[in-house]
Amino acid sequence: MYLVFLTALVIFLAGCATHSVGQVLDPPGFLKGLLHGFIVLFSFIGSLFTDYTIYAFPNSGGWYDFGYLLGVMIFFGGGGARAGK
């Protein structure tokens, strides 16, 4: 019982921890998100063998996310409009 309580306490306290990102003068925006979305497959393969991330952090927020999502959708074929033909 003690081990369960201790584990829960550690997880609870670790969940409240923050980390300092620092100041970024020019965070990645929409165009870099789009590029990162296009190369997501190659970035994923590289991340399996090296300490490489497939998502830029810190970024500009919603516009980077939108570009990333759009790039991934374009790279992997969009919404599947031609799937029935």
N, CA, C and O atoms as a MOPAC input file, in Angstrom:
PM7 MOZYME 1SCF
protein

 N      0.82400 1    -1.19000 1     0.00000 1
 C      0.00000 1     0.00000 1     0.00000 1
 C      0.86500 1     1.24800 1     0.00000 1
 O      0.54600 1     2.24700 1    -0.64700 1
 N      1.97500 1     1.17200 1     0.74600 1
 C      2.88200 1     2.30800 1     0.82200 1
 C      3.47300 1     2.62400 1    -0.54900 1
 O      3.62000 1     3.79300 1    -0.90700 1
 N      3.81100 1     1.59600 1    -1.31300 1
 C      4.40700 1     1.77800 1    -2.63300 1
 C      3.41100 1     2.41700 1    -3.60500 1
 O      3.79400 1     3.25100 1    -4.42500 1
 N      2.15500 1     2.03600 1    -3.51600 1
 C      1.12300 1     2.61900 1    -4.37100 1
 C      0.95200 1     4.09700 1    -4.04700 1
 O      0.86500 1     4.92800 1    -4.95200 1
 N      0.90500 1     4.42800 1    -2.75900 1
 C      0.76800 1     5.82200 1    -2.34600 1
 C      1.96900 1     6.64600 1    -2.79200 1
 O      1.80900 1     7.75900 1    -3.29300 1
 N      3.15800 1     6.11000 1    -2.61500 1
 C      4.37300 1     6.81700 1    -3.00500 1
 C      4.42100 1     7.03600 1    -4.51800 1
 O      4.80300 1     8.11300 1    -4.97500 1
 N      4.04100 1     6.04000 1    -5.28300 1
 C      4.01500 1     6.17200 1    -6.74200 1
 C      3.00700 1     7.22800 1    -7.17500 1
 O      3.30300 1     8.04700 1    -8.04500 1
 N      1.82300 1     7.21800 1    -6.57800 1
 C      0.80300 1     8.21200 1    -6.90000 1
 C      1.27200 1     9.61500 1    -6.54000 1
 O      1.02400 1    10.56000 1    -7.28800 1
 N      1.94500 1     9.76100 1    -5.40800 1
 C      2.45500 1    11.05800 1    -4.98600 1
 C      3.52100 1    11.57400 1    -5.94600 1
 O      3.51400 1    12.75100 1    -6.30600 1
 N      4.42500 1    10.71000 1    -6.35800 1
 C      5.48500 1    11.11200 1    -7.29300 1
 C      4.88800 1    11.52400 1    -8.63300 1
 O      5.30500 1    12.52800 1    -9.21100 1
 N      3.92500 1    10.76800 1    -9.13200 1
 C      3.28400 1    11.11500 1   -10.40600 1
 C      2.53500 1    12.43100 1   -10.28200 1
 O      2.58500 1    13.25800 1   -11.19300 1
 N      1.84300 1    12.63900 1    -9.17400 1
 C      1.11500 1    13.88300 1    -8.95500 1
 C      2.06000 1    15.07600 1    -8.92200 1
 O      1.79500 1    16.09600 1    -9.56000 1
 N      3.15300 1    14.95800 1    -8.19000 1
 C      4.10000 1    16.06700 1    -8.08900 1
 C      4.84800 1    16.29700 1    -9.39900 1
 O      5.14500 1    17.44000 1    -9.74500 1
 N      5.15100 1    15.24500 1   -10.11800 1
 C      5.83900 1    15.40100 1   -11.40100 1
 C      4.92500 1    16.04600 1   -12.43400 1
 O      5.40100 1    16.74300 1   -13.33000 1
 N      3.63200 1    15.82500 1   -12.32100 1
 C      2.68600 1    16.43400 1   -13.24400 1
 C      2.58800 1    17.93500 1   -13.07200 1
 O      2.18500 1    18.63500 1   -14.00100 1
 N      2.94400 1    18.44200 1   -11.91800 1
 C      2.90100 1    19.87500 1   -11.65500 1
 C      4.20300 1    20.57400 1   -12.01800 1
 O      4.28300 1    21.80200 1   -11.96800 1
 N      5.20900 1    19.81400 1   -12.37900 1
 C      6.51800 1    20.40100 1   -12.67200 1
 C      6.46900 1    21.18100 1   -13.98200 1
 O      5.77900 1    20.79600 1   -14.92600 1
 N      7.19900 1    22.26100 1   -14.01900 1
 C      7.30100 1    23.05900 1   -15.24100 1
 C      8.74600 1    23.09000 1   -15.68500 1
 O      9.65900 1    22.78500 1   -14.91800 1
 N      8.93300 1    23.45700 1   -16.91900 1
 C     10.29500 1    23.59900 1   -17.41700 1
 C     10.40800 1    24.93300 1   -18.13100 1
 O      9.44000 1    25.43300 1   -18.70400 1
 N     11.57100 1    25.48400 1   -18.08900 1
 C     11.82100 1    26.77600 1   -18.70500 1
 C     12.21100 1    26.57500 1   -20.15900 1
 O     13.14800 1    25.83500 1   -20.46000 1
 N     11.50500 1    27.22200 1   -21.04700 1
 C     11.78700 1    27.11800 1   -22.46900 1
 C     12.77400 1    28.18700 1   -22.89000 1
 O     13.58000 1    27.97300 1   -23.79500 1
 N     12.71600 1    29.31900 1   -22.24600 1
 C     13.57000 1    30.42500 1   -22.63800 1
 C     12.88700 1    31.27300 1   -23.70400 1
 O     11.79000 1    30.95400 1   -24.16100 1
 N     13.53500 1    32.32500 1   -24.07900 1
 C     12.98800 1    33.21900 1   -25.08700 1
 C     13.45500 1    32.80700 1   -26.47300 1
 O     14.64500 1    32.58900 1   -26.69700 1
 N     12.52500 1    32.70300 1   -27.38700 1
 C     12.83400 1    32.40100 1   -28.77700 1
 C     12.49600 1    33.64400 1   -29.58000 1
 O     11.37000 1    34.13800 1   -29.52500 1
 N     13.46800 1    34.14600 1   -30.32200 1
 C     13.24500 1    35.37300 1   -31.07400 1
 C     12.31100 1    35.17400 1   -32.25600 1
 O     11.46000 1    36.02300 1   -32.51900 1
 N     12.45600 1    34.07300 1   -32.96800 1
 C     11.63400 1    33.82400 1   -34.14400 1
 C     11.14500 1    32.37400 1   -34.12500 1
 O     11.75600 1    31.51100 1   -34.75700 1
 N     10.04700 1    32.09400 1   -33.40500 1
 C      9.58200 1    30.70200 1   -33.32700 1
 C      9.03800 1    30.23600 1   -34.67500 1
 O      8.57900 1    31.05400 1   -35.47300 1
 N      9.08600 1    28.93700 1   -34.93400 1
 C      8.55600 1    28.41600 1   -36.19300 1
 C      7.07400 1    28.73300 1   -36.33400 1
 O      6.30900 1    28.61000 1   -35.37800 1
 N      6.67800 1    29.14100 1   -37.52800 1
 C      5.29100 1    29.49700 1   -37.79200 1
 C      4.63500 1    28.54800 1   -38.77600 1
 O      4.96200 1    27.36300 1   -38.83400 1
 N      3.69400 1    29.09100 1   -39.55500 1
 C      2.89100 1    28.28200 1   -40.46600 1
 C      3.73400 1    27.57100 1   -41.51800 1
 O      3.56000 1    26.37200 1   -41.73800 1
 N      4.64800 1    28.29100 1   -42.17400 1
 C      5.42100 1    27.68700 1   -43.26300 1
 C      6.35400 1    26.58700 1   -42.77400 1
 O      6.49700 1    25.55800 1   -43.43500 1
 N      6.98300 1    26.79200 1   -41.63500 1
 C      7.83300 1    25.72600 1   -41.09500 1
 C      6.98500 1    24.55200 1   -40.61800 1
 O      7.41600 1    23.40300 1   -40.72000 1
 N      5.79700 1    24.81800 1   -40.10500 1
 C      4.88900 1    23.73600 1   -39.73900 1
 C      4.47200 1    22.92900 1   -40.95400 1
 O      4.38000 1    21.70300 1   -40.89500 1
 N      4.21900 1    23.62700 1   -42.06300 1
 C      3.86800 1    22.95000 1   -43.30600 1
 C      5.01900 1    22.07700 1   -43.78400 1
 O      4.80800 1    20.93300 1   -44.18900 1
 N      6.23400 1    22.61100 1   -43.74000 1
 C      7.41400 1    21.84500 1   -44.13600 1
 C      7.61400 1    20.63600 1   -43.22500 1
 O      7.89300 1    19.53700 1   -43.70400 1
 N      7.47300 1    20.83300 1   -41.92600 1
 C      7.63800 1    19.72200 1   -40.98600 1
 C      6.55900 1    18.66200 1   -41.19200 1
 O      6.80200 1    17.47600 1   -40.96900 1
 N      5.37400 1    19.08500 1   -41.61400 1
 C      4.32200 1    18.12200 1   -41.93400 1
 C      4.64700 1    17.31200 1   -43.17500 1
 O      4.35700 1    16.11700 1   -43.23700 1
 N      5.26200 1    17.97200 1   -44.18200 1
 C      5.64700 1    17.26400 1   -45.40600 1
 C      6.69900 1    16.19500 1   -45.13000 1
 O      6.66700 1    15.12300 1   -45.73600 1
 N      7.62200 1    16.47600 1   -44.22600 1
 C      8.74500 1    15.56000 1   -43.99900 1
 C      8.55300 1    14.69500 1   -42.75700 1
 O      9.52300 1    14.15600 1   -42.22300 1
 N      7.32000 1    14.55700 1   -42.29600 1
 C      7.06300 1    13.84000 1   -41.04900 1
 C      7.50500 1    12.37600 1   -41.11700 1
 O      8.01700 1    11.84600 1   -40.13100 1
 N      7.31900 1    11.72300 1   -42.24500 1
 C      7.71800 1    10.31700 1   -42.34600 1
 C      9.22800 1    10.16700 1   -42.21600 1
 O      9.70900 1     9.28600 1   -41.50300 1
 N      9.97300 1    11.02500 1   -42.90100 1
 C     11.42600 1    10.95800 1   -42.84200 1
 C     11.94400 1    11.37100 1   -41.46400 1
 O     12.93200 1    10.82400 1   -40.97400 1
 N     11.26900 1    12.33800 1   -40.84700 1
 C     11.64700 1    12.74800 1   -39.49800 1
 C     11.39800 1    11.62700 1   -38.49800 1
 O     12.19000 1    11.41600 1   -37.58000 1
 N     10.29900 1    10.91500 1   -38.68000 1
 C     10.00500 1     9.80200 1   -37.77600 1
 C     11.05700 1     8.70500 1   -37.89500 1
 O     11.52000 1     8.16900 1   -36.88800 1
 N     11.42900 1     8.37600 1   -39.11800 1
 C     12.45800 1     7.34900 1   -39.31300 1
 C     13.77400 1     7.79800 1   -38.68500 1
 O     14.45500 1     7.00300 1   -38.03700 1
 N     14.13600 1     9.06500 1   -38.87200 1
 C     15.35500 1     9.58400 1   -38.26000 1
 C     15.29300 1     9.59400 1   -36.75100 1
 O     16.30600 1     9.38600 1   -36.08400 1
 N     14.10300 1     9.83500 1   -36.19800 1
 C     13.97500 1     9.88600 1   -34.73900 1
 C     14.10800 1     8.51100 1   -34.10000 1
 O     14.36700 1     8.41100 1   -32.90100 1
 N     13.93700 1     7.45800 1   -34.87800 1
 C     14.11400 1     6.11700 1   -34.32900 1
 C     15.57200 1     5.81700 1   -34.02300 1
 O     15.87000 1     5.03000 1   -33.12400 1
 N     16.48300 1     6.43800 1   -34.76500 1
 C     17.90100 1     6.13400 1   -34.63600 1
 C     18.72100 1     7.24000 1   -33.97900 1
 O     19.84600 1     6.99400 1   -33.54300 1
 N     18.17700 1     8.45200 1   -33.89900 1
 C     18.91000 1     9.57800 1   -33.31400 1
 C     18.02000 1    10.30900 1   -32.32200 1
 O     16.85200 1     9.96100 1   -32.14800 1
 N     18.57100 1    11.31400 1   -31.68100 1
 C     17.81600 1    12.16100 1   -30.75400 1
 C     17.24400 1    13.33900 1   -31.54300 1
 O     17.67800 1    14.47800 1   -31.37500 1
 N     16.28900 1    13.05800 1   -32.38500 1
 C     15.70100 1    14.03700 1   -33.29800 1
 C     14.20200 1    14.06700 1   -33.06500 1
 O     13.56700 1    13.01700 1   -32.97000 1
 N     13.63500 1    15.25300 1   -32.97200 1
 C     12.19600 1    15.35900 1   -32.74400 1
 C     11.48200 1    15.66600 1   -34.05300 1
 O     12.06900 1    16.25200 1   -34.96200 1
 N     10.22400 1    15.27200 1   -34.14600 1
 C      9.47600 1    15.50800 1   -35.37200 1
 C      8.54500 1    16.71000 1   -35.24200 1
 O      7.81000 1    17.01900 1   -36.18000 1
 N      8.56200 1    17.38500 1   -34.11100 1
 C      7.67500 1    18.51000 1   -33.86400 1
 C      8.48900 1    19.61000 1   -33.20400 1
 O      9.14100 1    19.37000 1   -32.18700 1
 N      8.46300 1    20.81100 1   -33.76400 1
 C      9.27000 1    21.91300 1   -33.23600 1
 C      8.63300 1    22.48100 1   -31.96900 1
 O      7.43700 1    22.77100 1   -31.93800 1
 N      9.43000 1    22.63000 1   -30.95100 1
 C      8.95900 1    23.23000 1   -29.70100 1
 C     10.05900 1    24.10200 1   -29.14000 1
 O     11.18900 1    23.62500 1   -29.04000 1
 N      9.81900 1    25.31500 1   -28.77700 1
 C      8.56600 1    26.05100 1   -28.81500 1
 C      8.25400 1    26.52600 1   -30.22800 1
 O      9.15400 1    26.74100 1   -31.03900 1
 N      6.97600 1    26.68300 1   -30.50600 1
 C      6.54800 1    27.17000 1   -31.81300 1
 C      5.57300 1    28.31900 1   -31.61800 1
 O      5.32600 1    28.74900 1   -30.49200 1
 N      5.01700 1    28.81800 1   -32.72800 1
 C      4.14900 1    29.98800 1   -32.63400 1
 C      2.72000 1    29.64700 1   -32.22800 1
 O      1.89100 1    30.54800 1   -32.09900 1
 N      2.42000 1    28.38600 1   -32.02600 1
 C      1.10000 1    28.01500 1   -31.53200 1
 C      0.19600 1    27.46500 1   -32.61000 1
 O      0.56400 1    26.53700 1   -33.33000 1
 N     -0.98200 1    28.03700 1   -32.71800 1
 C     -2.01300 1    27.51800 1   -33.60900 1
 C     -1.64000 1    27.49900 1   -35.07500 1
 O     -1.98400 1    26.55800 1   -35.79000 1
 N     -0.94000 1    28.52600 1   -35.53400 1
 C     -0.56400 1    28.55800 1   -36.95000 1
 C      0.44600 1    27.47100 1   -37.28200 1
 O      0.36800 1    26.87500 1   -38.35700 1
 N      1.39500 1    27.19500 1   -36.38800 1
 C      2.33500 1    26.10000 1   -36.61700 1
 C      1.57900 1    24.77500 1   -36.63900 1
 O      1.82400 1    23.93500 1   -37.50400 1
 N      0.66700 1    24.58700 1   -35.69700 1
 C     -0.11600 1    23.35200 1   -35.63900 1
 C     -0.94100 1    23.15800 1   -36.90800 1
 O     -1.02800 1    22.05000 1   -37.43700 1
 N     -1.54500 1    24.24200 1   -37.39100 1
 C     -2.35300 1    24.16100 1   -38.60900 1
 C     -1.48700 1    23.80200 1   -39.81200 1
 O     -1.87000 1    22.95500 1   -40.61900 1
 N     -0.33100 1    24.43600 1   -39.93900 1
 C      0.58200 1    24.11000 1   -41.03300 1
 C      1.07000 1    22.68100 1   -40.95100 1
 O      1.16600 1    21.99400 1   -41.96800 1
 N      1.38000 1    22.22800 1   -39.74700 1
 C      1.84400 1    20.85100 1   -39.54700 1
 C      0.76100 1    19.85900 1   -39.96000 1
 O      1.03200 1    18.90000 1   -40.68300 1
 N     -0.45300 1    20.09100 1   -39.50400 1
 C     -1.56800 1    19.21100 1   -39.84100 1
 C     -1.83600 1    19.21500 1   -41.33900 1
 O     -2.06600 1    18.15800 1   -41.92700 1
 N     -1.81000 1    20.38600 1   -41.96300 1
 C     -2.02700 1    20.49400 1   -43.40000 1
 C     -0.93500 1    19.76100 1   -44.17500 1
 O     -1.22400 1    19.06500 1   -45.14900 1
 N      0.31200 1    19.91300 1   -43.75000 1
 C      1.41500 1    19.21700 1   -44.40600 1
 C      1.30100 1    17.71900 1   -44.29100 1
 O      1.55700 1    17.00300 1   -45.25900 1
 N      0.92100 1    17.22700 1   -43.12200 1
 C      0.74400 1    15.78200 1   -42.94000 1
 C     -0.40300 1    15.27800 1   -43.80900 1
 O     -0.29600 1    14.21500 1   -44.42100 1
 N     -1.49600 1    16.03100 1   -43.86700 1
 C     -2.63500 1    15.60900 1   -44.67700 1
 C     -2.28800 1    15.58700 1   -46.15800 1
 O     -2.70200 1    14.67500 1   -46.87300 1
 N     -1.53900 1    16.57000 1   -46.62800 1
 C     -1.14500 1    16.59700 1   -48.03500 1
 C     -0.18700 1    15.45300 1   -48.33200 1
 O     -0.31800 1    14.78800 1   -49.35900 1
 N      0.77400 1    15.21600 1   -47.44400 1
 C      1.76100 1    14.15900 1   -47.67100 1
 C      1.10600 1    12.78300 1   -47.71800 1
 O      1.45500 1    11.95800 1   -48.56300 1
 N      0.16500 1    12.53100 1   -46.82100 1
 C     -0.46200 1    11.21500 1   -46.75400 1
 C     -1.74600 1    11.11400 1   -47.56800 1
 O     -2.48000 1    10.13700 1   -47.41700 1
 N     -2.04000 1    12.08300 1   -48.41900 1
 C     -3.16100 1    11.94800 1   -49.34900 1
 C     -4.42900 1    12.66000 1   -48.95900 1
 O     -5.47400 1    12.37500 1   -49.54400 1
 N     -4.40300 1    13.55600 1   -48.02100 1
 C     -5.58100 1    14.33100 1   -47.68000 1
 C     -6.66600 1    13.51700 1   -47.01000 1
 O     -6.38200 1    12.60900 1   -46.22900 1
 N     -7.90300 1    13.84200 1   -47.31700 1
 C     -9.03800 1    13.20000 1   -46.66900 1
 C     -9.52500 1    11.93900 1   -47.34700 1
 O    -10.52900 1    11.37100 1   -46.91600 1
 N     -8.86100 1    11.47800 1   -48.38500 1
 C     -9.27700 1    10.25100 1   -49.06000 1
 C    -10.42000 1    10.45800 1   -50.02700 1
 O    -11.29500 1     9.59800 1   -50.13600 1
 N    -10.43800 1    11.58600 1   -50.73800 1
 C    -11.51500 1    11.87800 1   -51.67300 1
 C    -11.53400 1    10.89500 1   -52.83900 1
 O    -12.59800 1    10.64400 1   -53.40600 1
 N    -10.38100 1    10.33200 1   -53.21200 1
 C    -10.31900 1     9.40300 1   -54.33200 1
 C    -10.45200 1     7.95300 1   -53.88100 1
 O    -10.28000 1     7.04600 1   -54.69500 1
 N    -10.74200 1     7.71700 1   -52.64800 1
 C    -10.77100 1     6.34700 1   -52.13000 1
 C    -11.86600 1     5.50800 1   -52.77900 1
 O    -11.69500 1     4.29700 1   -52.92100 1
 N    -12.96600 1     6.10100 1   -53.16900 1
 C    -14.07100 1     5.34400 1   -53.73800 1
 C    -13.97900 1     5.14300 1   -55.23500 1
 O    -14.80900 1     4.42700 1   -55.79500 1
 N    -13.02100 1     5.73100 1   -55.90200 1
 C    -12.93800 1     5.64200 1   -57.37100 1
 C    -12.05900 1     4.52800 1   -57.82200 1
 O    -11.88800 1     4.32400 1   -59.02400 1

